[in-house]
Amino acid sequence: MWYVIEGYDGQDAAEGRKTARPAHLQRLQTLQAQGRLLVAGPCPAIDAEDPGAAGFSGSVVIAEFESLQAAREWADLDPYVDAGVYARVEVRPFRKVLP
């Protein structure tokens, strides 16, 4: 089943994002190589493709896991969690309808 993983950035998360980004992307690339990644990306803090100094408010990942528990366990191990980027992470089931 698909699951939405939403990470919400805490205060002053920009430096932690820079440091943890390579490891964060590597995990996403692994999901992609396994055919389990639907979409992933950051949410700009302002209405702009490149938010500059405003940074990001968080990230969204939609990926396939065996269960809600497996999705939560994967999310808990995200390098952004370890780096203190995310103030909180929410995981919930997702049913893809379109496209």
Tab-separated table of N, CA, C and O in Angstrom:
chain	number	residue	atom	x	y	z
A	1	MET	N	0.844	-1.174	0.000
A	1	MET	CA	0.000	0.000	0.000
A	1	MET	C	0.891	1.239	0.000
A	1	MET	O	2.015	1.219	0.458
A	2	TRP	N	0.331	2.325	-0.536
A	2	TRP	CA	1.038	3.602	-0.544
A	2	TRP	C	0.836	4.326	0.788
A	2	TRP	O	-0.231	4.217	1.409
A	3	TYR	N	1.865	5.103	1.182
A	3	TYR	CA	1.801	5.901	2.411
A	3	TYR	C	2.384	7.276	2.143
A	3	TYR	O	3.374	7.411	1.425
A	4	VAL	N	1.745	8.273	2.739
A	4	VAL	CA	2.248	9.638	2.690
A	4	VAL	C	3.065	9.863	3.955
A	4	VAL	O	2.590	9.603	5.065
A	5	ILE	N	4.280	10.339	3.753
A	5	ILE	CA	5.143	10.700	4.870
A	5	ILE	C	5.396	12.197	4.747
A	5	ILE	O	5.947	12.654	3.745
A	6	GLU	N	4.942	12.949	5.752
A	6	GLU	CA	5.136	14.393	5.748
A	6	GLU	C	6.033	14.780	6.917
A	6	GLU	O	5.703	14.519	8.072
A	7	GLY	N	7.153	15.389	6.577
A	7	GLY	CA	8.055	15.910	7.591
A	7	GLY	C	7.890	17.418	7.652
A	7	GLY	O	7.870	18.085	6.615
A	8	TYR	N	7.744	17.939	8.847
A	8	TYR	CA	7.560	19.374	9.053
A	8	TYR	C	8.825	19.954	9.679
A	8	TYR	O	9.218	19.541	10.774
A	9	ASP	N	9.445	20.887	8.957
A	9	ASP	CA	10.694	21.472	9.427
A	9	ASP	C	10.510	22.254	10.716
A	9	ASP	O	9.508	22.947	10.903
A	10	GLY	N	11.524	22.141	11.574
A	10	GLY	CA	11.572	22.939	12.787
A	10	GLY	C	12.267	24.263	12.511
A	10	GLY	O	12.593	24.596	11.362
A	11	GLN	N	12.508	25.007	13.531
A	11	GLN	CA	13.213	26.279	13.418
A	11	GLN	C	14.655	26.043	12.962
A	11	GLN	O	15.291	25.076	13.371
A	12	ASP	N	15.151	26.933	12.142
A	12	ASP	CA	16.555	26.892	11.701
A	12	ASP	C	16.969	25.526	11.144
A	12	ASP	O	18.028	24.995	11.492
A	13	ALA	N	16.146	24.974	10.269
A	13	ALA	CA	16.400	23.644	9.712
A	13	ALA	C	17.329	23.665	8.498
A	13	ALA	O	17.800	22.614	8.069
A	14	ALA	N	17.605	24.836	7.949
A	14	ALA	CA	18.346	24.928	6.688
A	14	ALA	C	19.713	24.257	6.740
A	14	ALA	O	20.080	23.514	5.825
A	15	GLU	N	20.462	24.481	7.785
A	15	GLU	CA	21.808	23.900	7.866
A	15	GLU	C	21.740	22.381	7.997
A	15	GLU	O	22.521	21.662	7.367
A	16	GLY	N	20.809	21.896	8.791
A	16	GLY	CA	20.628	20.447	8.926
A	16	GLY	C	20.230	19.802	7.613
A	16	GLY	O	20.673	18.699	7.295
A	17	ARG	N	19.406	20.509	6.821
A	17	ARG	CA	19.020	19.998	5.494
A	17	ARG	C	20.261	19.823	4.617
A	17	ARG	O	20.414	18.802	3.955
A	18	LYS	N	21.115	20.828	4.614
A	18	LYS	CA	22.318	20.758	3.774
A	18	LYS	C	23.194	19.580	4.175
A	18	LYS	O	23.710	18.855	3.323
A	19	THR	N	23.389	19.408	5.453
A	19	THR	CA	24.273	18.360	5.956
A	19	THR	C	23.714	16.962	5.700
A	19	THR	O	24.441	16.065	5.265
A	20	ALA	N	22.414	16.777	5.956
A	20	ALA	CA	21.815	15.444	5.879
A	20	ALA	C	21.268	15.101	4.496
A	20	ALA	O	20.895	13.952	4.251
A	21	ARG	N	21.237	16.065	3.582
A	21	ARG	CA	20.596	15.846	2.280
A	21	ARG	C	21.155	14.664	1.488
A	21	ARG	O	20.378	13.867	0.950
A	22	PRO	N	22.471	14.490	1.386
A	22	PRO	CA	22.965	13.340	0.595
A	22	PRO	C	22.441	11.990	1.109
A	22	PRO	O	22.007	11.157	0.318
A	23	ALA	N	22.446	11.791	2.409
A	23	ALA	CA	21.958	10.527	2.969
A	23	ALA	C	20.441	10.412	2.809
A	23	ALA	O	19.919	9.322	2.545
A	24	HIS	N	19.736	11.529	2.955
A	24	HIS	CA	18.283	11.552	2.763
A	24	HIS	C	17.934	11.143	1.325
A	24	HIS	O	17.074	10.288	1.106
A	25	LEU	N	18.627	11.732	0.356
A	25	LEU	CA	18.376	11.414	-1.053
A	25	LEU	C	18.739	9.973	-1.387
A	25	LEU	O	18.055	9.329	-2.184
A	26	GLN	N	19.774	9.463	-0.778
A	26	GLN	CA	20.190	8.087	-1.036
A	26	GLN	C	19.077	7.098	-0.662
A	26	GLN	O	18.799	6.152	-1.395
A	27	ARG	N	18.429	7.336	0.463
A	27	ARG	CA	17.324	6.463	0.878
A	27	ARG	C	16.170	6.543	-0.116
A	27	ARG	O	15.533	5.532	-0.425
A	28	LEU	N	15.881	7.744	-0.597
A	28	LEU	CA	14.811	7.913	-1.583
A	28	LEU	C	15.166	7.239	-2.901
A	28	LEU	O	14.316	6.616	-3.538
A	29	GLN	N	16.424	7.345	-3.302
A	29	GLN	CA	16.867	6.701	-4.534
A	29	GLN	C	16.770	5.179	-4.433
A	29	GLN	O	16.473	4.502	-5.423
A	30	THR	N	16.990	4.648	-3.250
A	30	THR	CA	16.830	3.203	-3.036
A	30	THR	C	15.380	2.801	-3.239
A	30	THR	O	15.088	1.808	-3.920
A	31	LEU	N	14.440	3.580	-2.659
A	31	LEU	CA	13.022	3.302	-2.881
A	31	LEU	C	12.679	3.382	-4.365
A	31	LEU	O	11.930	2.548	-4.882
A	32	GLN	N	13.224	4.379	-5.046
A	32	GLN	CA	12.957	4.550	-6.470
A	32	GLN	C	13.472	3.347	-7.262
A	32	GLN	O	12.774	2.825	-8.133
A	33	ALA	N	14.667	2.903	-6.961
A	33	ALA	CA	15.248	1.757	-7.664
A	33	ALA	C	14.419	0.490	-7.438
A	33	ALA	O	14.373	-0.393	-8.296
A	34	GLN	N	13.755	0.402	-6.297
A	34	GLN	CA	12.915	-0.748	-5.984
A	34	GLN	C	11.505	-0.606	-6.565
A	34	GLN	O	10.675	-1.489	-6.392
A	35	GLY	N	11.231	0.526	-7.232
A	35	GLY	CA	9.917	0.764	-7.803
A	35	GLY	C	8.856	1.102	-6.774
A	35	GLY	O	7.666	0.928	-7.020
A	36	ARG	N	9.273	1.603	-5.609
A	36	ARG	CA	8.351	1.861	-4.498
A	36	ARG	C	8.134	3.343	-4.223
A	36	ARG	O	7.417	3.689	-3.286
A	37	LEU	N	8.711	4.234	-5.023
A	37	LEU	CA	8.573	5.662	-4.797
A	37	LEU	C	7.648	6.279	-5.828
A	37	LEU	O	7.896	6.190	-7.023
A	38	LEU	N	6.583	6.911	-5.363
A	38	LEU	CA	5.650	7.584	-6.253
A	38	LEU	C	6.103	9.022	-6.491
A	38	LEU	O	6.175	9.480	-7.627
A	39	VAL	N	6.435	9.727	-5.423
A	39	VAL	CA	6.870	11.121	-5.514
A	39	VAL	C	7.574	11.514	-4.214
A	39	VAL	O	7.284	10.949	-3.157
A	40	ALA	N	8.492	12.449	-4.315
A	40	ALA	CA	9.161	12.969	-3.122
A	40	ALA	C	9.694	14.362	-3.425
A	40	ALA	O	10.121	14.631	-4.545
A	41	GLY	N	9.650	15.221	-2.442
A	41	GLY	CA	10.224	16.546	-2.619
A	41	GLY	C	9.933	17.465	-1.457
A	41	GLY	O	9.086	17.177	-0.607
A	42	PRO	N	10.650	18.587	-1.437
A	42	PRO	CA	10.469	19.562	-0.367
A	42	PRO	C	9.319	20.524	-0.668
A	42	PRO	O	8.917	20.685	-1.815
A	43	CYS	N	8.810	21.147	0.371
A	43	CYS	CA	7.743	22.144	0.257
A	43	CYS	C	8.342	23.521	0.533
A	43	CYS	O	8.722	23.817	1.675
A	44	PRO	N	8.465	24.367	-0.497
A	44	PRO	CA	9.003	25.701	-0.272
A	44	PRO	C	8.171	26.470	0.754
A	44	PRO	O	6.942	26.342	0.792
A	45	ALA	N	8.837	27.252	1.585
A	45	ALA	CA	8.151	28.030	2.622
A	45	ALA	C	7.388	29.216	2.040
A	45	ALA	O	6.533	29.780	2.713
A	46	ILE	N	7.704	29.580	0.797
A	46	ILE	CA	6.994	30.656	0.106
A	46	ILE	C	6.572	30.151	-1.265
A	46	ILE	O	7.022	29.100	-1.707
A	47	ASP	N	5.736	30.910	-1.931
A	47	ASP	CA	5.216	30.515	-3.241
A	47	ASP	C	6.261	30.795	-4.318
A	47	ASP	O	6.158	31.766	-5.064
A	48	ALA	N	7.283	29.933	-4.366
A	48	ALA	CA	8.366	30.095	-5.327
A	48	ALA	C	9.051	28.758	-5.546
A	48	ALA	O	9.195	27.971	-4.608
A	49	GLU	N	9.453	28.501	-6.767
A	49	GLU	CA	10.187	27.276	-7.091
A	49	GLU	C	11.471	27.194	-6.268
A	49	GLU	O	11.834	26.153	-5.739
A	50	ASP	N	12.179	28.315	-6.182
A	50	ASP	CA	13.395	28.410	-5.373
A	50	ASP	C	13.123	29.411	-4.253
A	50	ASP	O	13.111	30.618	-4.490
A	51	PRO	N	12.902	28.936	-3.033
A	51	PRO	CA	12.524	29.834	-1.956
A	51	PRO	C	13.672	30.667	-1.376
A	51	PRO	O	13.440	31.512	-0.515
A	52	GLY	N	14.897	30.425	-1.840
A	52	GLY	CA	16.035	31.197	-1.352
A	52	GLY	C	16.154	31.123	0.159
A	52	GLY	O	16.014	30.066	0.761
A	53	ALA	N	16.350	32.265	0.781
A	53	ALA	CA	16.563	32.332	2.232
A	53	ALA	C	15.341	31.893	3.028
A	53	ALA	O	15.462	31.508	4.196
A	54	ALA	N	14.143	31.919	2.419
A	54	ALA	CA	12.933	31.484	3.134
A	54	ALA	C	12.976	29.991	3.440
A	54	ALA	O	12.367	29.523	4.398
A	55	GLY	N	13.696	29.239	2.620
A	55	GLY	CA	13.859	27.812	2.863
A	55	GLY	C	12.608	27.000	2.610
A	55	GLY	O	11.780	27.340	1.772
A	56	PHE	N	12.482	25.933	3.359
A	56	PHE	CA	11.401	24.972	3.173
A	56	PHE	C	10.621	24.786	4.473
A	56	PHE	O	11.172	24.930	5.563
A	57	SER	N	9.353	24.440	4.319
A	57	SER	CA	8.511	24.193	5.497
A	57	SER	C	8.472	22.708	5.847
A	57	SER	O	8.004	22.326	6.908
A	58	GLY	N	8.962	21.873	4.941
A	58	GLY	CA	8.963	20.436	5.176
A	58	GLY	C	9.130	19.670	3.884
A	58	GLY	O	9.575	20.230	2.879
A	59	SER	N	8.763	18.402	3.912
A	59	SER	CA	8.907	17.523	2.753
A	59	SER	C	7.756	16.529	2.704
A	59	SER	O	7.159	16.211	3.728
A	60	VAL	N	7.499	16.018	1.497
A	60	VAL	CA	6.481	14.995	1.292
A	60	VAL	C	7.113	13.831	0.539
A	60	VAL	O	7.832	14.034	-0.442
A	61	VAL	N	6.823	12.640	1.002
A	61	VAL	CA	7.229	11.411	0.330
A	61	VAL	C	5.978	10.541	0.228
A	61	VAL	O	5.262	10.374	1.219
A	62	ILE	N	5.716	10.018	-0.952
A	62	ILE	CA	4.665	9.011	-1.099
A	62	ILE	C	5.360	7.769	-1.638
A	62	ILE	O	5.937	7.792	-2.733
A	63	ALA	N	5.313	6.716	-0.833
A	63	ALA	CA	6.030	5.493	-1.176
A	63	ALA	C	5.239	4.272	-0.721
A	63	ALA	O	4.343	4.370	0.114
A	64	GLU	N	5.615	3.144	-1.282
A	64	GLU	CA	4.945	1.883	-0.990
A	64	GLU	C	5.692	1.124	0.110
A	64	GLU	O	6.919	0.972	0.050
A	65	PHE	N	4.922	0.654	1.097
A	65	PHE	CA	5.471	-0.137	2.200
A	65	PHE	C	4.532	-1.295	2.495
A	65	PHE	O	3.369	-1.278	2.101
A	66	GLU	N	5.014	-2.281	3.232
A	66	GLU	CA	4.217	-3.454	3.582
A	66	GLU	C	3.074	-3.112	4.529
A	66	GLU	O	2.034	-3.772	4.520
A	67	SER	N	3.310	-2.094	5.376
A	67	SER	CA	2.320	-1.748	6.388
A	67	SER	C	2.563	-0.324	6.884
A	67	SER	O	3.620	0.264	6.624
A	68	LEU	N	1.598	0.191	7.622
A	68	LEU	CA	1.757	1.502	8.238
A	68	LEU	C	2.938	1.495	9.197
A	68	LEU	O	3.733	2.443	9.235
A	69	GLN	N	3.086	0.428	9.940
A	69	GLN	CA	4.210	0.313	10.877
A	69	GLN	C	5.544	0.348	10.131
A	69	GLN	O	6.483	1.021	10.565
A	70	ALA	N	5.643	-0.345	9.010
A	70	ALA	CA	6.882	-0.341	8.223
A	70	ALA	C	7.179	1.064	7.693
A	70	ALA	O	8.337	1.494	7.683
A	71	ALA	N	6.146	1.780	7.262
A	71	ALA	CA	6.336	3.151	6.775
A	71	ALA	C	6.810	4.055	7.906
A	71	ALA	O	7.706	4.886	7.711
A	72	ARG	N	6.226	3.896	9.087
A	72	ARG	CA	6.652	4.709	10.244
A	72	ARG	C	8.092	4.405	10.630
A	72	ARG	O	8.860	5.311	10.951
A	73	GLU	N	8.441	3.144	10.620
A	73	GLU	CA	9.819	2.762	10.965
A	73	GLU	C	10.805	3.351	9.964
A	73	GLU	O	11.871	3.840	10.347
A	74	TRP	N	10.454	3.315	8.678
A	74	TRP	CA	11.326	3.896	7.652
A	74	TRP	C	11.458	5.402	7.886
A	74	TRP	O	12.561	5.953	7.835
A	75	ALA	N	10.342	6.064	8.150
A	75	ALA	CA	10.355	7.517	8.374
A	75	ALA	C	11.180	7.887	9.605
A	75	ALA	O	11.897	8.900	9.595
A	76	ASP	N	11.096	7.096	10.651
A	76	ASP	CA	11.839	7.378	11.888
A	76	ASP	C	13.348	7.334	11.675
A	76	ASP	O	14.099	7.955	12.432
A	77	LEU	N	13.794	6.606	10.650
A	77	LEU	CA	15.230	6.479	10.386
A	77	LEU	C	15.749	7.502	9.373
A	77	LEU	O	16.916	7.441	8.985
A	78	ASP	N	14.910	8.437	8.966
A	78	ASP	CA	15.324	9.432	7.983
A	78	ASP	C	16.455	10.297	8.543
A	78	ASP	O	16.388	10.740	9.694
A	79	PRO	N	17.488	10.543	7.752
A	79	PRO	CA	18.580	11.409	8.202
A	79	PRO	C	18.122	12.809	8.617
A	79	PRO	O	18.752	13.439	9.465
A	80	TYR	N	17.028	13.295	8.046
A	80	TYR	CA	16.509	14.596	8.465
A	80	TYR	C	15.978	14.545	9.897
A	80	TYR	O	16.019	15.542	10.614
A	81	VAL	N	15.493	13.399	10.329
A	81	VAL	CA	15.062	13.239	11.716
A	81	VAL	C	16.284	13.297	12.620
A	81	VAL	O	16.310	14.033	13.611
A	82	ASP	N	17.313	12.527	12.274
A	82	ASP	CA	18.542	12.500	13.077
A	82	ASP	C	19.209	13.864	13.156
A	82	ASP	O	19.783	14.224	14.188
A	83	ALA	N	19.126	14.636	12.067
A	83	ALA	CA	19.774	15.955	12.024
A	83	ALA	C	18.926	17.044	12.684
A	83	ALA	O	19.351	18.193	12.750
A	84	GLY	N	17.733	16.700	13.140
A	84	GLY	CA	16.876	17.685	13.784
A	84	GLY	C	16.166	18.619	12.820
A	84	GLY	O	15.659	19.663	13.226
A	85	VAL	N	16.133	18.249	11.535
A	85	VAL	CA	15.453	19.077	10.534
A	85	VAL	C	13.948	19.068	10.794
A	85	VAL	O	13.315	20.116	10.839
A	86	TYR	N	13.394	17.881	10.979
A	86	TYR	CA	11.949	17.756	11.170
A	86	TYR	C	11.581	17.927	12.642
A	86	TYR	O	12.115	17.240	13.516
A	87	ALA	N	10.627	18.817	12.892
A	87	ALA	CA	10.069	18.973	14.232
A	87	ALA	C	9.070	17.854	14.513
A	87	ALA	O	8.912	17.418	15.646
A	88	ARG	N	8.400	17.404	13.451
A	88	ARG	CA	7.478	16.276	13.578
A	88	ARG	C	7.321	15.603	12.215
A	88	ARG	O	7.562	16.226	11.183
A	89	VAL	N	6.909	14.344	12.246
A	89	VAL	CA	6.679	13.563	11.025
A	89	VAL	C	5.332	12.873	11.173
A	89	VAL	O	5.048	12.274	12.216
A	90	GLU	N	4.526	12.957	10.133
A	90	GLU	CA	3.240	12.269	10.106
A	90	GLU	C	3.249	11.241	8.972
A	90	GLU	O	3.760	11.520	7.890
A	91	VAL	N	2.694	10.081	9.242
A	91	VAL	CA	2.616	9.002	8.255
A	91	VAL	C	1.173	8.516	8.218
A	91	VAL	O	0.586	8.238	9.268
A	92	ARG	N	0.624	8.425	7.010
A	92	ARG	CA	-0.747	7.926	6.883
A	92	ARG	C	-0.911	7.212	5.550
A	92	ARG	O	-0.186	7.478	4.598
A	93	PRO	N	-1.893	6.314	5.483
A	93	PRO	CA	-2.145	5.588	4.234
A	93	PRO	C	-2.593	6.542	3.130
A	93	PRO	O	-3.188	7.585	3.387
A	94	PHE	N	-2.317	6.129	1.895
A	94	PHE	CA	-2.661	6.925	0.721
A	94	PHE	C	-3.198	5.982	-0.351
A	94	PHE	O	-2.602	4.929	-0.608
A	95	ARG	N	-4.302	6.360	-0.963
A	95	ARG	CA	-4.847	5.557	-2.047
A	95	ARG	C	-4.733	6.363	-3.339
A	95	ARG	O	-5.391	7.386	-3.523
A	96	LYS	N	-3.896	5.900	-4.229
A	96	LYS	CA	-3.692	6.568	-5.514
A	96	LYS	C	-4.891	6.304	-6.431
A	96	LYS	O	-5.263	5.151	-6.644
A	97	VAL	N	-5.453	7.376	-6.971
A	97	VAL	CA	-6.566	7.248	-7.903
A	97	VAL	C	-6.149	7.725	-9.297
A	97	VAL	O	-6.403	7.056	-10.281
A	98	LEU	N	-5.517	8.873	-9.396
A	98	LEU	CA	-5.073	9.422	-10.681
A	98	LEU	C	-3.626	9.869	-10.599
A	98	LEU	O	-3.199	10.302	-9.531
A	99	PRO	N	-2.883	9.950	-11.598
A	99	PRO	CA	-3.117	9.326	-12.891
A	99	PRO	C	-2.950	7.827	-12.793
A	99	PRO	O	-2.275	7.281	-11.997
